[in-house]
Tab-separated table of N, CA, C and O in Angstrom:
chain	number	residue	atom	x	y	z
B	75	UNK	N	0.820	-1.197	0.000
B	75	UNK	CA	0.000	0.000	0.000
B	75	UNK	C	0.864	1.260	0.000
B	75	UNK	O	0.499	2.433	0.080
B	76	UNK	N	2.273	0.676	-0.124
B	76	UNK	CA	3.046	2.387	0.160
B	76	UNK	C	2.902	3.162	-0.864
B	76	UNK	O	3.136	4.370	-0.852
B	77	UNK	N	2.301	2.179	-2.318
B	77	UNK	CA	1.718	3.453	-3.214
B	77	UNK	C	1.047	4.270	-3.461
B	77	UNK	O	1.209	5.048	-4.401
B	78	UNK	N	-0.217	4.281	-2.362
B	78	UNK	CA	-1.368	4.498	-2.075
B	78	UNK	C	-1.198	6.172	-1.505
B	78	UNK	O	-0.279	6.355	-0.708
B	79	UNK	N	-1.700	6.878	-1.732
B	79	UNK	CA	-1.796	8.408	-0.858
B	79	UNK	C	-2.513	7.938	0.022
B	79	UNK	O	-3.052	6.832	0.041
B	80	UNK	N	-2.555	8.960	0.971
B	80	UNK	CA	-2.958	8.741	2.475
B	80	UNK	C	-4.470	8.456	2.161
B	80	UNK	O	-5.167	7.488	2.465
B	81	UNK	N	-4.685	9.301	1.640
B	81	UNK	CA	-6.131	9.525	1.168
B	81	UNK	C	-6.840	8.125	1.002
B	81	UNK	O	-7.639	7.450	1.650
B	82	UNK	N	-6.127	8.021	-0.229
B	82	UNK	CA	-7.015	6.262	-1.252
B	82	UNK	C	-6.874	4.893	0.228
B	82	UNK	O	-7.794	4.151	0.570
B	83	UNK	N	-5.956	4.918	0.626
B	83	UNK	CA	-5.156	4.023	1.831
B	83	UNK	C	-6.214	4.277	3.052
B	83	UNK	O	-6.633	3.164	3.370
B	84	UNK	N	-6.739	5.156	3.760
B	84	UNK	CA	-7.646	5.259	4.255
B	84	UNK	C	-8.595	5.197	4.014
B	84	UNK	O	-9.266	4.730	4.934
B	85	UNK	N	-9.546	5.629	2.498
B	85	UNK	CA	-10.528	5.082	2.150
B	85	UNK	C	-10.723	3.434	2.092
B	85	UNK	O	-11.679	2.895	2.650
B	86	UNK	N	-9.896	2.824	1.490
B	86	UNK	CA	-9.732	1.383	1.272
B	86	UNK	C	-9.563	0.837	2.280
B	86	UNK	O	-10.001	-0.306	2.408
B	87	UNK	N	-9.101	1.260	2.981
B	87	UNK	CA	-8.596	0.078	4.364
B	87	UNK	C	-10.190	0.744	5.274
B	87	UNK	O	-10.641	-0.090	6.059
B	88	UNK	N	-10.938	1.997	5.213
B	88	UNK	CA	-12.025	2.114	6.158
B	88	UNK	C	-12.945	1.198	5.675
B	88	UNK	O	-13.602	0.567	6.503
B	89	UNK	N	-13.171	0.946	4.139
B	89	UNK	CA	-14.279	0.846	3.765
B	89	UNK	C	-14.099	-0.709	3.280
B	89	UNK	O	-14.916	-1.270	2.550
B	90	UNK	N	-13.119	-1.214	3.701
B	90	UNK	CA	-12.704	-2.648	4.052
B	90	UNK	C	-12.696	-3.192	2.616
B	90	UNK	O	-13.187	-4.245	2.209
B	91	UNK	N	-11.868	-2.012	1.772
B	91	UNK	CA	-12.021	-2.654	0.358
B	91	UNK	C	-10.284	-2.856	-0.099
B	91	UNK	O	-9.871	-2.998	-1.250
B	92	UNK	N	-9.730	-2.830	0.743
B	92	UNK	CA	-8.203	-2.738	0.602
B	92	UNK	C	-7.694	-4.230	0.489
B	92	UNK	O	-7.881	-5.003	1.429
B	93	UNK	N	-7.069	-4.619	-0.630
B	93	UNK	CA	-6.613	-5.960	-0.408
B	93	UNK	C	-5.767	-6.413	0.688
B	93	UNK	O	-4.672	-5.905	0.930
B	94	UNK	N	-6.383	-7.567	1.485
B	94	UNK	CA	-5.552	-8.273	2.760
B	94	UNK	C	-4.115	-8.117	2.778
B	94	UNK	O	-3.437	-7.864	3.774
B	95	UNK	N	-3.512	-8.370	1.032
B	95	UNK	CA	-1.891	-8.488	1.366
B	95	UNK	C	-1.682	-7.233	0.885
B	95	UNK	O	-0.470	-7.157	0.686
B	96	UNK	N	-2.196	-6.227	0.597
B	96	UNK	CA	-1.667	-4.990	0.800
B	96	UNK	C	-1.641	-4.126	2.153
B	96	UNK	O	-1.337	-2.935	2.226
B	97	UNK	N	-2.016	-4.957	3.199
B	97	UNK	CA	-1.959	-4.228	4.602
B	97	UNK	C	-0.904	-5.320	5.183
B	97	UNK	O	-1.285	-6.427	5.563
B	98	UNK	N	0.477	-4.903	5.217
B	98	UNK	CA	1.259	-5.275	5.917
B	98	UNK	C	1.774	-4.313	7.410
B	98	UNK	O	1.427	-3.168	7.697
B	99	UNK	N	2.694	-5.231	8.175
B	99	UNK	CA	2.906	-3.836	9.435
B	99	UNK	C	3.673	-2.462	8.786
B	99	UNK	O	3.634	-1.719	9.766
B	100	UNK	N	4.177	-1.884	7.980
B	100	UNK	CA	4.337	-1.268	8.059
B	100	UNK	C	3.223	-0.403	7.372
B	100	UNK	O	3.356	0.819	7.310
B	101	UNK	N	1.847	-1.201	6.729
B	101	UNK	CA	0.835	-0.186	6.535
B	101	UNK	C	0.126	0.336	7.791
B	101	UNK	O	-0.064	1.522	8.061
B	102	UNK	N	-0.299	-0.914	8.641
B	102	UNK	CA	-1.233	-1.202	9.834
B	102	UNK	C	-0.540	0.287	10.472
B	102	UNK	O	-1.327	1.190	10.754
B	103	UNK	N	0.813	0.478	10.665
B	103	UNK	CA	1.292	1.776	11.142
B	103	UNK	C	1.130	2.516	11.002
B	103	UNK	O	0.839	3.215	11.972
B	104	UNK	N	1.158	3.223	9.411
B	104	UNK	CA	1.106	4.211	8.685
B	104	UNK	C	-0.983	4.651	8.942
B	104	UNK	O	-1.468	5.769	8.774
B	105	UNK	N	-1.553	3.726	9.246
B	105	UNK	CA	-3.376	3.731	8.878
B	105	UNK	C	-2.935	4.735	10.127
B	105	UNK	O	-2.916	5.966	10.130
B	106	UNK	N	-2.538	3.672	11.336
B	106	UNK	CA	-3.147	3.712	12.556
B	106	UNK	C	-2.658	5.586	12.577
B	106	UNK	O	-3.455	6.514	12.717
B	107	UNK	N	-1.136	5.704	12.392
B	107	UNK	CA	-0.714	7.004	12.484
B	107	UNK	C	-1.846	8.231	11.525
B	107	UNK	O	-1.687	9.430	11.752
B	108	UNK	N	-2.704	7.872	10.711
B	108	UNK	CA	-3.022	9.069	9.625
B	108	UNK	C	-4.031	9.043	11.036
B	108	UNK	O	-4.035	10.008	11.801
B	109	UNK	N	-4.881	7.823	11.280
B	109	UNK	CA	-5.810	8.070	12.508
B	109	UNK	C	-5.781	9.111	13.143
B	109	UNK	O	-6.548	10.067	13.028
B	110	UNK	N	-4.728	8.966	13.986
B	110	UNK	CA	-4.032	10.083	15.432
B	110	UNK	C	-3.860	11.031	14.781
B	110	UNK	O	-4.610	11.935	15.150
B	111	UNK	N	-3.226	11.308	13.958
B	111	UNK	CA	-2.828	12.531	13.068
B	111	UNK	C	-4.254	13.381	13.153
B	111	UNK	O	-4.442	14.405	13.810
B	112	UNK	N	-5.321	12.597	12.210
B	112	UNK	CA	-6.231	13.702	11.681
B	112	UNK	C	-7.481	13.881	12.916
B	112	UNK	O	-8.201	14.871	13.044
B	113	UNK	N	-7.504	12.689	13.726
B	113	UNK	CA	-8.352	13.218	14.819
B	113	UNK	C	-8.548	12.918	16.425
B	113	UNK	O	-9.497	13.041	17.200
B	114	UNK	N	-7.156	12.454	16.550
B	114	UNK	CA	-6.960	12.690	18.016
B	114	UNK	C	-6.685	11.258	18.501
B	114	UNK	O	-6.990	10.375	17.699
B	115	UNK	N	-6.104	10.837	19.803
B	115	UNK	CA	-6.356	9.562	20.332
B	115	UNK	C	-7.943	9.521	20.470
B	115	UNK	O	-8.589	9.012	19.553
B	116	UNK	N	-8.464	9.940	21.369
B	116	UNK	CA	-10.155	9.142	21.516
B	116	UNK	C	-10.818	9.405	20.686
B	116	UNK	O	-11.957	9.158	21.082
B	117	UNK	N	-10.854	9.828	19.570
B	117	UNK	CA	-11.615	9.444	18.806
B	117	UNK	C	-10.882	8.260	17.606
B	117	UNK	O	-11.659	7.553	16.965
B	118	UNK	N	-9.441	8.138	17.396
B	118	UNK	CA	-8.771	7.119	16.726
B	118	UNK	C	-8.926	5.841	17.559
B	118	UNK	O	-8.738	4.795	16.938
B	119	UNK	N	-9.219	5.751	18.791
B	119	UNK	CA	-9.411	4.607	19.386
B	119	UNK	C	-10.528	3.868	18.857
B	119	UNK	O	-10.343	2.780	18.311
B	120	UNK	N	-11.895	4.476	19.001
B	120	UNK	CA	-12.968	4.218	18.443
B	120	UNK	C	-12.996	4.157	16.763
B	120	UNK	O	-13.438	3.084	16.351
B	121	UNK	N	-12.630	5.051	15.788
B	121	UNK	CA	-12.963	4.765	14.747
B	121	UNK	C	-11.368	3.677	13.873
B	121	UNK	O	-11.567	2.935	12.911
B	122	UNK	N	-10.611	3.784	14.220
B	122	UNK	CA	-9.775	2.912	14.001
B	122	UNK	C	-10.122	1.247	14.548
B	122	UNK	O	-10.097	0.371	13.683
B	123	UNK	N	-10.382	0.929	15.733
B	123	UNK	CA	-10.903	-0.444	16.084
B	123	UNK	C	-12.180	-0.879	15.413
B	123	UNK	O	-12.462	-2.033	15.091
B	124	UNK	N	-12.841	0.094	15.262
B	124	UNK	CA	-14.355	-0.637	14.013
B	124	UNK	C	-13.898	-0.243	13.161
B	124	UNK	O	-14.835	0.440	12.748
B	125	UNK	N	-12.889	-0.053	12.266
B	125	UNK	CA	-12.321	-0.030	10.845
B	125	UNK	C	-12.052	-1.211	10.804
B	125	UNK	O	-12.675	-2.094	10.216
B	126	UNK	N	-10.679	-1.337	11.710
B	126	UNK	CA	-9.766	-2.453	11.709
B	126	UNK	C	-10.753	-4.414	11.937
B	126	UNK	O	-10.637	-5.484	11.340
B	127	UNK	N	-11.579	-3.947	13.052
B	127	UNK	CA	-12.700	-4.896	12.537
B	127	UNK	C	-13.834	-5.072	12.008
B	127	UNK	O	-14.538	-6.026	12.339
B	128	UNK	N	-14.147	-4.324	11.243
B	128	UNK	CA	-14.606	-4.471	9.965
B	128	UNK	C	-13.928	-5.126	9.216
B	128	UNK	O	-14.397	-6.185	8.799
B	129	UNK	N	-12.582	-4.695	8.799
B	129	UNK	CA	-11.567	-4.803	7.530
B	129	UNK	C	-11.103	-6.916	7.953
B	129	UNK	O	-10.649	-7.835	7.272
B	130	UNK	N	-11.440	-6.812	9.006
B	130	UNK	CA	-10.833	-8.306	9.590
B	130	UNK	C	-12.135	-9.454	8.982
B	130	UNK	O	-12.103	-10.643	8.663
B	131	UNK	N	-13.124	-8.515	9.019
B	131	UNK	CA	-14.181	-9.500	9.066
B	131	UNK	C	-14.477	-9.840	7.659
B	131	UNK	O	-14.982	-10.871	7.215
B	132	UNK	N	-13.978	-8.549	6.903
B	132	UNK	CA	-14.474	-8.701	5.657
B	132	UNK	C	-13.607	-9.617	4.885
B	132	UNK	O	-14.036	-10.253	3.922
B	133	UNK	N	-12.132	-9.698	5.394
B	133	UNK	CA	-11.659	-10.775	4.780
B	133	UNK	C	-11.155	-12.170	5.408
B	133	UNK	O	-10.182	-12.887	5.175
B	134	UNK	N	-12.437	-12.259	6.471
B	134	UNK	CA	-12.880	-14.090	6.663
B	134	UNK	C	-11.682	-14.269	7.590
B	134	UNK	O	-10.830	-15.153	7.674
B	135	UNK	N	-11.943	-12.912	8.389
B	135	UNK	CA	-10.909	-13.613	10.160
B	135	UNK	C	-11.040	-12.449	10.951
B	135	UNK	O	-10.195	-11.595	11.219
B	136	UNK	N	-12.674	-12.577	11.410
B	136	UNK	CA	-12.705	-11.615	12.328
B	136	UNK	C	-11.957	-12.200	13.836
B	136	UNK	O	-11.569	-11.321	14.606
B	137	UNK	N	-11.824	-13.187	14.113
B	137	UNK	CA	-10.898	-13.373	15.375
B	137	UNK	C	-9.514	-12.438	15.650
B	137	UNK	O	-9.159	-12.030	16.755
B	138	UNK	N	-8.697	-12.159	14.130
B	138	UNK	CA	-7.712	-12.081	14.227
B	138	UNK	C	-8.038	-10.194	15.315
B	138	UNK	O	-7.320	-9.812	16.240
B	139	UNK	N	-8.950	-9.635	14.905
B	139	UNK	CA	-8.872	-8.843	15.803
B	139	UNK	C	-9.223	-9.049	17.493
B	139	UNK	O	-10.014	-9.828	18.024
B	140	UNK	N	-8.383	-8.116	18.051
B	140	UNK	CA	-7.936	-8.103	19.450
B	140	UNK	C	-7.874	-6.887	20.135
B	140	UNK	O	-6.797	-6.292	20.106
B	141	UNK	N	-9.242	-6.174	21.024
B	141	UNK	CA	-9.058	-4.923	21.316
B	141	UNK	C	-8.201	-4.578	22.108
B	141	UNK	O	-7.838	-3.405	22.014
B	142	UNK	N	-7.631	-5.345	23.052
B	142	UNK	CA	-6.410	-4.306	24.241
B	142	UNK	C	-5.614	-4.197	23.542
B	142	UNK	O	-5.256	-3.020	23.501
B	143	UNK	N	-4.748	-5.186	22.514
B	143	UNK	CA	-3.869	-5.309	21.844
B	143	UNK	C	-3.885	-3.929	20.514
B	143	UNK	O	-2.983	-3.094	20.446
B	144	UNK	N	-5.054	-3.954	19.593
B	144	UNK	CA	-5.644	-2.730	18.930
B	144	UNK	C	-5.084	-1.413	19.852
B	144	UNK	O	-4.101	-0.797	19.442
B	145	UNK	N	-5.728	-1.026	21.066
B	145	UNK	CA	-5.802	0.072	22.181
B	145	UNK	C	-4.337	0.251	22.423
B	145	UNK	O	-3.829	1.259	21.934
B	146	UNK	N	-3.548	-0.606	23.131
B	146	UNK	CA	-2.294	-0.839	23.200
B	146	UNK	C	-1.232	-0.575	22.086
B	146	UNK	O	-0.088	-0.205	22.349
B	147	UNK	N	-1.721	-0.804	20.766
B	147	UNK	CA	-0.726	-0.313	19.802
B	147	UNK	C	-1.175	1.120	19.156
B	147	UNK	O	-0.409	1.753	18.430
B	148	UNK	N	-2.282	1.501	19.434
B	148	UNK	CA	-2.411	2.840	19.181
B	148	UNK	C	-1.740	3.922	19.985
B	148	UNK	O	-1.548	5.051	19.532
B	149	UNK	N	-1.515	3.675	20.764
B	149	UNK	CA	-1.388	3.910	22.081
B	149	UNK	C	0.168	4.218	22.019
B	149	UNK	O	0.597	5.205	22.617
B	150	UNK	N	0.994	3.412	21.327
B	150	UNK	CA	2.465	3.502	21.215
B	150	UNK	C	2.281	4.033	20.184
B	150	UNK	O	2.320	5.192	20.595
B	151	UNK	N	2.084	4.133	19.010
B	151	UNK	CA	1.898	4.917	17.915
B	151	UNK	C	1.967	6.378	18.659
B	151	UNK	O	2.885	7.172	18.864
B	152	UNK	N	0.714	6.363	18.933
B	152	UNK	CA	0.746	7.809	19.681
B	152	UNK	C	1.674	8.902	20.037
B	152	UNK	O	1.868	10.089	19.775
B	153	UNK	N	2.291	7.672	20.961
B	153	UNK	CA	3.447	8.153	21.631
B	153	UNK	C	4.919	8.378	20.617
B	153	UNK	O	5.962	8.791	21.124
């Protein structure tokens, strides 16, 4: 996804239309960071974790999401 502008990369990954192997960790970083960037920790907490599971569910592994873990890495991002 590093080809992606912030823009298209956030649309796609909100709207859970982003291909699975185009979200690697160094995208999952880059999402989570535009998050914090454009609107704060508490509200990136909330709309980043129902992105992120959404985006899990839509491609057939909603388990793989994990909220403390989600909370917890935003959280260092942050920082």
């Amino acid at each position: 996804a590093r080809h992606l502008s912030d823009e298209t990369l956030l649309e796609a990954f909100d709207s859970a239309t982003l291909p699975e192997a185009l979200f690697g960790h160094p995208d999952h970083v880059r999402v989570a960071w535009l998050f914090l960037r454009r609107m704060g920790l508490a509200e990136a907490l909330s709309r980043f974790s129902r992105a992120l599971r959404r985006f899990a569910a839509a491609h057939g592994n909603p388990s793989l999401y994990h909220e403390t873990v989600t909370w917890g890495f935003l959280m260092l991002v942050n920082e």
